[in-house]
CSV table of C-alpha atoms in Angstrom, one decimal:
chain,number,residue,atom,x,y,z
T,195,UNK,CA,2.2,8.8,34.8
T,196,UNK,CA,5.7,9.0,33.7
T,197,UNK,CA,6.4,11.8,30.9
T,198,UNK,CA,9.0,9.2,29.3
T,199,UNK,CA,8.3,6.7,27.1
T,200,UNK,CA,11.5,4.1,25.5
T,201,UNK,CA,11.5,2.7,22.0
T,202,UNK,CA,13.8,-0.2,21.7
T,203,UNK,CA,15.6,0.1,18.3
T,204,UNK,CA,13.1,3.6,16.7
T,205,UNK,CA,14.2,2.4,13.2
T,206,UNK,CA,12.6,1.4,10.4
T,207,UNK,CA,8.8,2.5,11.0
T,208,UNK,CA,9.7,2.9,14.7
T,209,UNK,CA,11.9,6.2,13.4
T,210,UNK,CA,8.1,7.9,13.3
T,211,UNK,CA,7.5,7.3,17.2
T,212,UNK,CA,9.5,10.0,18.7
T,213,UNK,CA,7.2,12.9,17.2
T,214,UNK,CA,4.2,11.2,17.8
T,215,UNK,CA,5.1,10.9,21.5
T,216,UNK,CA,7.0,14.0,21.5
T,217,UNK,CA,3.4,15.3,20.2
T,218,UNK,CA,0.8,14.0,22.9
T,219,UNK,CA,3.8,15.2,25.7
T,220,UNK,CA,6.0,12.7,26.4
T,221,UNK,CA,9.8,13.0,26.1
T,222,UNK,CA,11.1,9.8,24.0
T,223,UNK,CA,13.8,7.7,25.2
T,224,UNK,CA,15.7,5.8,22.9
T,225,UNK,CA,17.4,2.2,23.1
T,226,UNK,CA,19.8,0.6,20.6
T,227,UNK,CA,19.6,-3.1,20.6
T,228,UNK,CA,23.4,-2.9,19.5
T,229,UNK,CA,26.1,0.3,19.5
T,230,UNK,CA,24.9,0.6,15.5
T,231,UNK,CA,21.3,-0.3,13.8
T,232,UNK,CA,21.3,-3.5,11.6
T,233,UNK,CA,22.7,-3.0,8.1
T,234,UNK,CA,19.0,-2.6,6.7
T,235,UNK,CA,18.3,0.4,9.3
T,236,UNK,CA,20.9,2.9,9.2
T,237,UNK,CA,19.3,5.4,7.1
T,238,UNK,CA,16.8,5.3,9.7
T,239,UNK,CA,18.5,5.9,12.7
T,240,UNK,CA,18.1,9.5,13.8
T,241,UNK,CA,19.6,10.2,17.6
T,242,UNK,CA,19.4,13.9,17.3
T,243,UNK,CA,15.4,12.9,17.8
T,244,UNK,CA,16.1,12.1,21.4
T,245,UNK,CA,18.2,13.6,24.5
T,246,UNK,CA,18.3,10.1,25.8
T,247,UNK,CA,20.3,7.6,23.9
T,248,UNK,CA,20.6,4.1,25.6
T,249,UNK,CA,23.0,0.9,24.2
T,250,UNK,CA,22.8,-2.7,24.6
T,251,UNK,CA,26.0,-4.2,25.2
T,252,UNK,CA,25.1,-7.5,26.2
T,253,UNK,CA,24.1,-7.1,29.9
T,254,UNK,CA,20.2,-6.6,30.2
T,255,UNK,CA,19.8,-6.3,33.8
T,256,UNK,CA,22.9,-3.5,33.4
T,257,UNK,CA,20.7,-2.0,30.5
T,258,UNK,CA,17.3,-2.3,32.8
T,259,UNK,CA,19.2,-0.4,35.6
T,260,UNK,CA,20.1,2.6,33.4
T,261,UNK,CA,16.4,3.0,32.5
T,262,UNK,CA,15.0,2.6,36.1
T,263,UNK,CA,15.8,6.4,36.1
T,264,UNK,CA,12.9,7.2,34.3
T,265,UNK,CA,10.1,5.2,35.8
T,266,UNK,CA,8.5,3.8,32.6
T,267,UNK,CA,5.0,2.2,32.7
T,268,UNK,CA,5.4,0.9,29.0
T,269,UNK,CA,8.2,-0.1,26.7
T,270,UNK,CA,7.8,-0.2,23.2
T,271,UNK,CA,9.4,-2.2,19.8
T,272,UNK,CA,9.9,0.0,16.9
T,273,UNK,CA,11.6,-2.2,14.3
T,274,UNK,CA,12.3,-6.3,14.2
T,275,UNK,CA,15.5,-6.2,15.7
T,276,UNK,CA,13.9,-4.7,18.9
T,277,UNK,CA,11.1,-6.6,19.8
T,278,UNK,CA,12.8,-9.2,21.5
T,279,UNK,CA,15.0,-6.7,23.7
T,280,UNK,CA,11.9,-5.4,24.3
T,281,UNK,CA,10.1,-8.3,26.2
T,282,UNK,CA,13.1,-8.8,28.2
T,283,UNK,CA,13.4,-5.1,29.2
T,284,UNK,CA,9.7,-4.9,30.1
T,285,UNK,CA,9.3,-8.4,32.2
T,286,UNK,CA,12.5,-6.8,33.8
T,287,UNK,CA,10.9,-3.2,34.5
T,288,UNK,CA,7.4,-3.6,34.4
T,289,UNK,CA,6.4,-7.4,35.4
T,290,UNK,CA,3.1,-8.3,34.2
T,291,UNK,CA,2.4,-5.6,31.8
T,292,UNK,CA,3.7,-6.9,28.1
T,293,UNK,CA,3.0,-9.7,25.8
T,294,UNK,CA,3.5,-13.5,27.3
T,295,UNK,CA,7.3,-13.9,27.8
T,296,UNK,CA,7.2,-17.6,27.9
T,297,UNK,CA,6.6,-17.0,24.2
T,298,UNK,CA,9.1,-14.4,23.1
T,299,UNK,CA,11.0,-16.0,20.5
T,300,UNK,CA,7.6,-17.7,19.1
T,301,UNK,CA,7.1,-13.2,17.9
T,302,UNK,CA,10.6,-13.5,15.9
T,303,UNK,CA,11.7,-17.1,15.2
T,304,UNK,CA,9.9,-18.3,12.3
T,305,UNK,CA,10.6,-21.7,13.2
T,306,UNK,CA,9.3,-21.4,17.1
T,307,UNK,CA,6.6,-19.1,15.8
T,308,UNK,CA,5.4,-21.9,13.5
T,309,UNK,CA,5.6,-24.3,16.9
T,310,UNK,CA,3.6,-22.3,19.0
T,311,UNK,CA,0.8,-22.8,16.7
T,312,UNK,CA,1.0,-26.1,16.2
T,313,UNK,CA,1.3,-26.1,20.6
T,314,UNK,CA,-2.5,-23.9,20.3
T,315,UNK,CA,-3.5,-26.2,17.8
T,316,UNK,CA,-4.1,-23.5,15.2
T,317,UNK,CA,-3.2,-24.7,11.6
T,318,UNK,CA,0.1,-23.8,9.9
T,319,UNK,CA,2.6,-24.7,7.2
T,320,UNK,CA,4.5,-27.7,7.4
T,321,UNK,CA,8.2,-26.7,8.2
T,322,UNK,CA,11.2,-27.8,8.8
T,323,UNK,CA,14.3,-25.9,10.9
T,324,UNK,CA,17.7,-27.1,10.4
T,325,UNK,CA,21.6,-27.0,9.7
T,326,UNK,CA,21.9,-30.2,8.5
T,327,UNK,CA,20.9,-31.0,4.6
T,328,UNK,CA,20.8,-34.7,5.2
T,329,UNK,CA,18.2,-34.2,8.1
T,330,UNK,CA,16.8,-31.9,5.5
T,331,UNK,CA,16.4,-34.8,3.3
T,332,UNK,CA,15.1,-36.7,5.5
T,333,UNK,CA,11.9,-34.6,6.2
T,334,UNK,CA,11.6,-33.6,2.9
T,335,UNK,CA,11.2,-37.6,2.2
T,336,UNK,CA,9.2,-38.2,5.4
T,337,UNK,CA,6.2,-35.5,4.3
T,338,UNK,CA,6.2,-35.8,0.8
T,339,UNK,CA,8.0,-32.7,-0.3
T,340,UNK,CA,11.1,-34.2,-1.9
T,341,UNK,CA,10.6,-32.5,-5.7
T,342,UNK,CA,7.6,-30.3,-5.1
T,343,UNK,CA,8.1,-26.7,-4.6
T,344,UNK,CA,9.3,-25.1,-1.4
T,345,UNK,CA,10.2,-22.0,0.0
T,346,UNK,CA,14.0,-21.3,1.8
T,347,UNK,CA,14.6,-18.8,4.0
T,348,UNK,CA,16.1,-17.4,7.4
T,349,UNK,CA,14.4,-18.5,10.5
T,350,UNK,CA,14.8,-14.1,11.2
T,351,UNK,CA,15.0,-11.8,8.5
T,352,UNK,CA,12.9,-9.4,7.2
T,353,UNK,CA,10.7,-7.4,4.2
T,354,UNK,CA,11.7,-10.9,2.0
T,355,UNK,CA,15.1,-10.6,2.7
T,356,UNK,CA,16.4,-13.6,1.4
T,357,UNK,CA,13.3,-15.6,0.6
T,358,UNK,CA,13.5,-17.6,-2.4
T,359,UNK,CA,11.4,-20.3,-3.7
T,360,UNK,CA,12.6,-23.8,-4.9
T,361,UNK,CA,10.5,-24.7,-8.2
T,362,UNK,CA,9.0,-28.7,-8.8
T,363,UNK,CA,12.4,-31.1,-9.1
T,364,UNK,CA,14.7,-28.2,-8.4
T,365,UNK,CA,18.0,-27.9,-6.5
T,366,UNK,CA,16.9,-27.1,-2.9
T,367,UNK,CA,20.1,-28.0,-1.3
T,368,UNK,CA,22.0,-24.9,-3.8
T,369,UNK,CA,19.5,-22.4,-2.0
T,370,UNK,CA,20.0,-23.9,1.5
T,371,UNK,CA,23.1,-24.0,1.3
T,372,UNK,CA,23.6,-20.0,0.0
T,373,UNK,CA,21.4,-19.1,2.9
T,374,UNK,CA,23.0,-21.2,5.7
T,375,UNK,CA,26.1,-19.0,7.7
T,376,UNK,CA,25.4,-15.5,5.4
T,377,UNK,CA,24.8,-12.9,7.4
T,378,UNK,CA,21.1,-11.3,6.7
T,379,UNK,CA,20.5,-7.4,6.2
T,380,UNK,CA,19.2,-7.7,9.8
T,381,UNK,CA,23.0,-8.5,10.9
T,382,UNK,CA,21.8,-11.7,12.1
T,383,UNK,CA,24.0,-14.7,10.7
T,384,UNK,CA,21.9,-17.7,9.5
T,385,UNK,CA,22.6,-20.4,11.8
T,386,UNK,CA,20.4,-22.9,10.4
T,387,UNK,CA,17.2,-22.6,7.5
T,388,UNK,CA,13.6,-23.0,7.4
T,389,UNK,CA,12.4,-25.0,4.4
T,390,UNK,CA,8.7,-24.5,4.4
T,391,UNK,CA,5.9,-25.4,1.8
T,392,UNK,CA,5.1,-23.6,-0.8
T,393,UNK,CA,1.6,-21.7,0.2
T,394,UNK,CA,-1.0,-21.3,-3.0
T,395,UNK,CA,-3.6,-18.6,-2.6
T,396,UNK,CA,-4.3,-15.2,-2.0
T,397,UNK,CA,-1.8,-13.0,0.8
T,398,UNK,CA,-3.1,-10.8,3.3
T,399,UNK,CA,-1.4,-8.0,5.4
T,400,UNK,CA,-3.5,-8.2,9.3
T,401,UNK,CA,-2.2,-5.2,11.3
T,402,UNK,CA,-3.6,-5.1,14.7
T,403,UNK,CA,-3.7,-3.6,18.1
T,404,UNK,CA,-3.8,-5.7,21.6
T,405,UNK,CA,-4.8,-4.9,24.4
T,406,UNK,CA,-5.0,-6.9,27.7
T,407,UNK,CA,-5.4,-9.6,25.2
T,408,UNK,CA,-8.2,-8.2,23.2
T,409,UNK,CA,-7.2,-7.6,19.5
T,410,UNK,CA,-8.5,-5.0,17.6
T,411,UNK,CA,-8.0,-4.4,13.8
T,412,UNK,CA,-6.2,-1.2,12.6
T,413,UNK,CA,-6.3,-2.1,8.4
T,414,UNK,CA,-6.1,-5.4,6.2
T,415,UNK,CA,-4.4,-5.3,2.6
T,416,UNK,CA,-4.6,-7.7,-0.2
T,417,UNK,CA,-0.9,-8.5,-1.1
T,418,UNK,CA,0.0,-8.7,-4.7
T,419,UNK,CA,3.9,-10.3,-4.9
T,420,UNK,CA,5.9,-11.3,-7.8
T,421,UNK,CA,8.4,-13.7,-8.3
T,422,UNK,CA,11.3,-13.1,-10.3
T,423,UNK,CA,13.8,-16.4,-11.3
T,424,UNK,CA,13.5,-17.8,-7.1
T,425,UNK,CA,12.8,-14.9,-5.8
T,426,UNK,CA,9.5,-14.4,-4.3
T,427,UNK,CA,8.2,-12.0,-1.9
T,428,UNK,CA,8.7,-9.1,-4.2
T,429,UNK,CA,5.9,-6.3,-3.3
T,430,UNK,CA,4.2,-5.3,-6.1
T,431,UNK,CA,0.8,-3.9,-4.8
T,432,UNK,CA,-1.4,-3.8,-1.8
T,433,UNK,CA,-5.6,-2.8,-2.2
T,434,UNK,CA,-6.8,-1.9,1.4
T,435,UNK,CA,-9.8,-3.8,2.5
T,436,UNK,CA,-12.9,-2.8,4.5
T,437,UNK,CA,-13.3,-4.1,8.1
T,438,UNK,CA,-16.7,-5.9,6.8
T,439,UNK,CA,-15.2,-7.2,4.0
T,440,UNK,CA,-15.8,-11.2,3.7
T,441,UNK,CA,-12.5,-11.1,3.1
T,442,UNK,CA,-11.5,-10.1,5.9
T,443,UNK,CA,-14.5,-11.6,7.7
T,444,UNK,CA,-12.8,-14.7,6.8
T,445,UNK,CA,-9.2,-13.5,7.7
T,446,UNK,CA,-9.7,-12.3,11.1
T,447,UNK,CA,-10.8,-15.1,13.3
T,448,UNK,CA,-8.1,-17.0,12.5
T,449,UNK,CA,-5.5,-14.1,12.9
T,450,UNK,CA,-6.6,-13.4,16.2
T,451,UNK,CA,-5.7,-17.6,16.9
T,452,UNK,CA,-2.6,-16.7,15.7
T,453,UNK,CA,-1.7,-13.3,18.2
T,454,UNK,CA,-3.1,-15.5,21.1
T,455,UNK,CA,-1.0,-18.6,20.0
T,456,UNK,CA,2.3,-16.6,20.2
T,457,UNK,CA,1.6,-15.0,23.1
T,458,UNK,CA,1.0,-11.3,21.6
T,459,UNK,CA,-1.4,-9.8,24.5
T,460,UNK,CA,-0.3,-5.5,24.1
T,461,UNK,CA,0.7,-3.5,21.3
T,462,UNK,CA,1.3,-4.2,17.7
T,463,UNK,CA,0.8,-7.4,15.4
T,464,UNK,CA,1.5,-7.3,11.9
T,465,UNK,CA,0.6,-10.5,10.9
T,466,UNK,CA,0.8,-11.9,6.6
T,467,UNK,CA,-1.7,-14.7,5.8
T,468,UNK,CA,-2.3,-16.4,2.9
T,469,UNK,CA,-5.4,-17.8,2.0
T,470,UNK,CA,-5.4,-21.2,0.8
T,471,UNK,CA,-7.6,-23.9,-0.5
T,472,UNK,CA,-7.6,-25.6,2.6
T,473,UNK,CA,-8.1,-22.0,4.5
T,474,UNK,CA,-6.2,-19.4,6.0
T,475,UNK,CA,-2.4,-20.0,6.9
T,476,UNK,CA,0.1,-17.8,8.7
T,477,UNK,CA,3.4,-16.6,6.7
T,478,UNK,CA,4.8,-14.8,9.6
T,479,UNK,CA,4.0,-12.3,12.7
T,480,UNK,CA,5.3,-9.9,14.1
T,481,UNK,CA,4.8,-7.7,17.5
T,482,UNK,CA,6.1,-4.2,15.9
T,483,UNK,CA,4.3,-2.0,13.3
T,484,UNK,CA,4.5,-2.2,9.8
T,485,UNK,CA,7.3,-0.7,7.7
T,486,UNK,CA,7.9,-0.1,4.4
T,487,UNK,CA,5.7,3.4,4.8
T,488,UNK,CA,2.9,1.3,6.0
T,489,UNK,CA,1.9,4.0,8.6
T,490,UNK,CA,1.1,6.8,5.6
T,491,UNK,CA,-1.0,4.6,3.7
T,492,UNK,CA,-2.5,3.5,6.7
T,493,UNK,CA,-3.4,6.9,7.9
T,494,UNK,CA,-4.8,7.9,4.3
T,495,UNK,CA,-7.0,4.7,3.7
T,496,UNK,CA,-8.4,4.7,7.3
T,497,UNK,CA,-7.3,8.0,9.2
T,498,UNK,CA,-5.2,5.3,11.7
T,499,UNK,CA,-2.5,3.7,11.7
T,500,UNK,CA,-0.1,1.4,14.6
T,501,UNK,CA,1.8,4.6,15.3
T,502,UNK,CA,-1.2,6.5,16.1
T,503,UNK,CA,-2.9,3.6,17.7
T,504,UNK,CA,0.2,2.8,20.0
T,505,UNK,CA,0.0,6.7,21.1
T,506,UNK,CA,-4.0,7.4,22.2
T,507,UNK,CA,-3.2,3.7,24.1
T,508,UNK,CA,-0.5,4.1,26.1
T,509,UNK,CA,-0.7,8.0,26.3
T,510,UNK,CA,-4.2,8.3,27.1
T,511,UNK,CA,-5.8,4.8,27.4
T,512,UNK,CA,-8.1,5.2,24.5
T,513,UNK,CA,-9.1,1.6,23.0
T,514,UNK,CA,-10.8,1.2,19.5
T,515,UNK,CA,-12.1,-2.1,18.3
T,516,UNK,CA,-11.9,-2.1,14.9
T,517,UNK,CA,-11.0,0.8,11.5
T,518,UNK,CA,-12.6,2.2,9.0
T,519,UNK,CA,-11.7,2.6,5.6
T,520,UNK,CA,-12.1,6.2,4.6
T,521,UNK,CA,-10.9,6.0,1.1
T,522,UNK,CA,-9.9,3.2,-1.7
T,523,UNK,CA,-5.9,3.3,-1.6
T,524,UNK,CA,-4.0,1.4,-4.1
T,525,UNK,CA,0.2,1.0,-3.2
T,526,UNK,CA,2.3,0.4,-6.2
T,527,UNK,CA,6.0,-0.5,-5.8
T,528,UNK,CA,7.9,0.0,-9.0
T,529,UNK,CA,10.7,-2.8,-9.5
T,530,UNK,CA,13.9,-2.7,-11.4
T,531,UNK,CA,14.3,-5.9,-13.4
T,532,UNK,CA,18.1,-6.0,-13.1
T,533,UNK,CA,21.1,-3.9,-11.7
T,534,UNK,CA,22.4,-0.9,-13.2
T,535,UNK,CA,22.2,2.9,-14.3
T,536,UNK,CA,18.7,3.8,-14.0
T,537,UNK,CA,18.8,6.1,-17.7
T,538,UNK,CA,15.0,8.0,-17.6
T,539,UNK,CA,13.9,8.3,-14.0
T,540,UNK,CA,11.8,10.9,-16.4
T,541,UNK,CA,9.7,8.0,-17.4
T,542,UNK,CA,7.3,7.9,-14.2
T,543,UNK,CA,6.6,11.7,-14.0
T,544,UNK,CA,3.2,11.2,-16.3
T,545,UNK,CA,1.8,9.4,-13.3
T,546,UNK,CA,1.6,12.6,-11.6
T,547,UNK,CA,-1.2,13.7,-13.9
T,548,UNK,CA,-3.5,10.1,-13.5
T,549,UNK,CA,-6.8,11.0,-11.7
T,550,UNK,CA,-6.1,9.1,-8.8
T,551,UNK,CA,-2.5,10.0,-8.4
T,552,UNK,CA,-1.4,11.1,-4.5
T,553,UNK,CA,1.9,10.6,-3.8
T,554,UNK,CA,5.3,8.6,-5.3
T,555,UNK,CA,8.5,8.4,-4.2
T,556,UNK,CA,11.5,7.9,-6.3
T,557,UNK,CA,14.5,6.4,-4.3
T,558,UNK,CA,17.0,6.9,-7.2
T,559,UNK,CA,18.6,10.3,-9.3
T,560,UNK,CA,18.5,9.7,-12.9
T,561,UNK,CA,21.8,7.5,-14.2
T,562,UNK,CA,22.3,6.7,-10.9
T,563,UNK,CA,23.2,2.6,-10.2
T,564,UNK,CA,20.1,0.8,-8.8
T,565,UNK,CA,20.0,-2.6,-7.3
T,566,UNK,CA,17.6,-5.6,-9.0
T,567,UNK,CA,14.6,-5.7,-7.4
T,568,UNK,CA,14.5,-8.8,-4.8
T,569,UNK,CA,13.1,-7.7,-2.0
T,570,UNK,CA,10.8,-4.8,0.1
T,571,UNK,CA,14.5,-2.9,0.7
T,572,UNK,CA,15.2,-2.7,-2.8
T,573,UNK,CA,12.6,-0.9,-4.5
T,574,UNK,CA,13.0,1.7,-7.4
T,575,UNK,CA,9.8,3.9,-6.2
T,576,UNK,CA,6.6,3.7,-4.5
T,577,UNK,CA,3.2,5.1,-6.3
T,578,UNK,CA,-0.2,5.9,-4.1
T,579,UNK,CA,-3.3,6.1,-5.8
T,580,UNK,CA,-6.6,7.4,-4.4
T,581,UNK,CA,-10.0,7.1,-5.5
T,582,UNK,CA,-13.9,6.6,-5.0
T,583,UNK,CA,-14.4,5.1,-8.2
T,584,UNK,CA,-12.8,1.7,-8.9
T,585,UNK,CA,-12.8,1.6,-12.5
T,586,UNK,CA,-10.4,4.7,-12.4
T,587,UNK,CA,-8.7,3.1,-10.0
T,588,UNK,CA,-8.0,0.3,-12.6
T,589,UNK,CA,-7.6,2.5,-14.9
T,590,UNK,CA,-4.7,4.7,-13.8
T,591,UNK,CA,-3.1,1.9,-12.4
T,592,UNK,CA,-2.7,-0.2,-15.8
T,593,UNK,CA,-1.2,3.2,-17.1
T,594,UNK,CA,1.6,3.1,-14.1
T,595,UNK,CA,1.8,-0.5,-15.4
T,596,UNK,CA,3.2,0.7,-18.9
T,597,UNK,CA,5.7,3.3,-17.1
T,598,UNK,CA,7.3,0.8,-15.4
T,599,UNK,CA,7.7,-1.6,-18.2
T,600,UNK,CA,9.3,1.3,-20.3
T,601,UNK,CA,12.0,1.9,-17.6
T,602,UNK,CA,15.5,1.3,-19.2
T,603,UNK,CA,18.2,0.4,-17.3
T,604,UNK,CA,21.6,0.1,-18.7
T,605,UNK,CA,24.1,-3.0,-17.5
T,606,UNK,CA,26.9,-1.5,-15.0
């Protein structure tokens, strides 16, 4: 077995990888998808973590050559912007072995992802990809959606990076046109836009493992977003779920349609779902962990997470089929309601002394000039509560509630 092992892009949640590998003995290689990470993963990028620092240029049979050298048997993704670098750099160096490369832009594009399951036959969201507003128009007419409410976004973003939601009546074309030609906090400019109907129901979060195109589940979440003006997507909460769950009973069949639809046969899926009236329907996928500190709640509400996962697999061929949940974990991300000088960071240090309280992170200095709230990257600080008893649970998290609420901060 080789004792390297490449991450394409190790940002984001990927940044964790080269310990975990370094760990169970193998030396981690490192590949940039560009000369500098996207905009959203700088603060991430660590390349004192590896001796072995590759770039993409442009040329991927030039790139493949350089990393002949160290014989891999596995590639993996370790943020957004690397998973598709990383199918073509493993159908390149190790034929055969990764997830169906027919289907590679169906694990990124929103729009072909959304085309490969309507290809399997697995039900979806009606959408709609394009530059043009009249053809917009037109489609809108042609499926009923002119004046009910939508959602606009990137065809490839990420963490609800520019994801807004167009109300009954409202102006879609002022959203589609703000999101056409900007360029995302992924680096990516938006080419074209994905209008898409608005989804009513419950969201899930459906991490998994594949393997020879068997999936496995490695934890479910229930999502709790807010919308603020048209801006949806904003994290407010996620509850972790038991594997036997009905919940997740009902979740999981259909997820699994989903992984085999776009072609995800090895590694990691982190797939959202909502649940809807007329049944489950996919939001996105993606063949990379989960960030936004997925991987420590993970590990505390199941002892597991895709980092560990990803390591006992490709390290030392262990396989598990499902997770269990070891403890009732509650996330909590605290939002700030406008821009400005964040005045009593002092505020949220009582939730230190709730029953359940674990672990929060505070990702501003008091006075210091925070951003609104729109998205996953934009947070004011994350909370973890832990508990067996629910009613605590509830409990301590109303009282978090009330911090946030009392959080003052001052125009700029």
């Amino acid at each position: 077995m080789s004792s390297y092992t490449i991450i394409v892009d190790p940002l984001s949640t990927g940044q964790e990888y080269p310990a975990a590998f370094k760990e169970a003995g193998q030396v981690p290689v490192a590949v940039l998808s560009g000369l500098e990470p996207p905009p959203a993963y700088t603060t991430s990028w660590h390349p004192e973590d590896f001796e072995h620092v590759h770039y993409f240029t442009g040329d991927v049979e030039a790139l493949a050559a350089e990393l002949r050298v160290y014989e891999p048997e596995y590639l993996v993704p370790g943020a957004e912007s690397g998973v598709e670098l990383c199918d073509q750099l493993t159908e390149i160096l190790v034929p055969g072995s990764g997830n169906v490369p027919e289907l590679a832009s169906a694990r990124r594009d929103k729009w072909q992802m959304a085309q490969a399951l309507s290809a399997a036959g697995v039900p979806r969201l009606r959408q709609f990809l394009t530059s043009d507003p009249a053809e917009a128009e037109h489609w809108l007419k042609e499926n009923d959606l002119l004046g009910k409410r939508l959602v606009i976004k990137p065809p490839k973003s990420a963490a609800g990076d520019e994801v807004y939601i167009v109300f009954e009546d409202g102006d879609w074309r002022e959203r589609f046109d703000q999101v056409l030609g900007r360029t995302n906090k992924m680096g990516i400019t938006n080419d074209a836009v994905l209008i898409q109907e608005y989804a009513e129901g419950t969201e899930y979060l459906v991490d998994s493992y594949s393997v020879d195109g068997v999936h496995s589940l490695v934890d479910v979440c229930r999502y709790t977003k807010v919308s603020r003006g048209d801006k949806i997507g904003i994290y407010h909460r996620i509850d972790f779920l038991a594997a036997d769950d009905p919940e997740v009973l009902a979740l999981w069949p259909y997820t699994q349609q989903v992984l085999d639809a776009v072609g995800i046969r090895v590694g990691c899926g982190h797939s959202e779902v909502m649940m809807t009236a007329d049944g489950p329907r996919l939001i996105e996928v993606a063949a990379r962990p989960a960030g936004g500190g997925h991987q420590m709640v993970s590990e505390l509400a199941t002892g597991d997470n895709h980092i560990k996962r990803t390591v006992a697999h490709r390290v030392r061929g262990e396989v598990r089929d499902s997770f269990d949940l070891v403890q009732h974990l509650r996330g909590i991300f605290i939002s700030a309601v406008r821009e400005g000088y964040f005045r009593n960071r002092e505020v949220l240090a009582p939730a230190e002394e709730l029953k359940s309280f674990h672990w929060m992170k505070i990702l501003h200095e008091e006075d210091a000039i925070v951003p609104e709230t729109v998205d996953l990257f934009t947070c004011l600080a994350w909370v973890i509560l832990i508990h067996s008893d629910a009613a605590t649970l509830d409990e301590d998290y109303q009282r978090v509630l009330e911090m946030e609420a009392a959080i003052v901060i001052d125009a700029p």
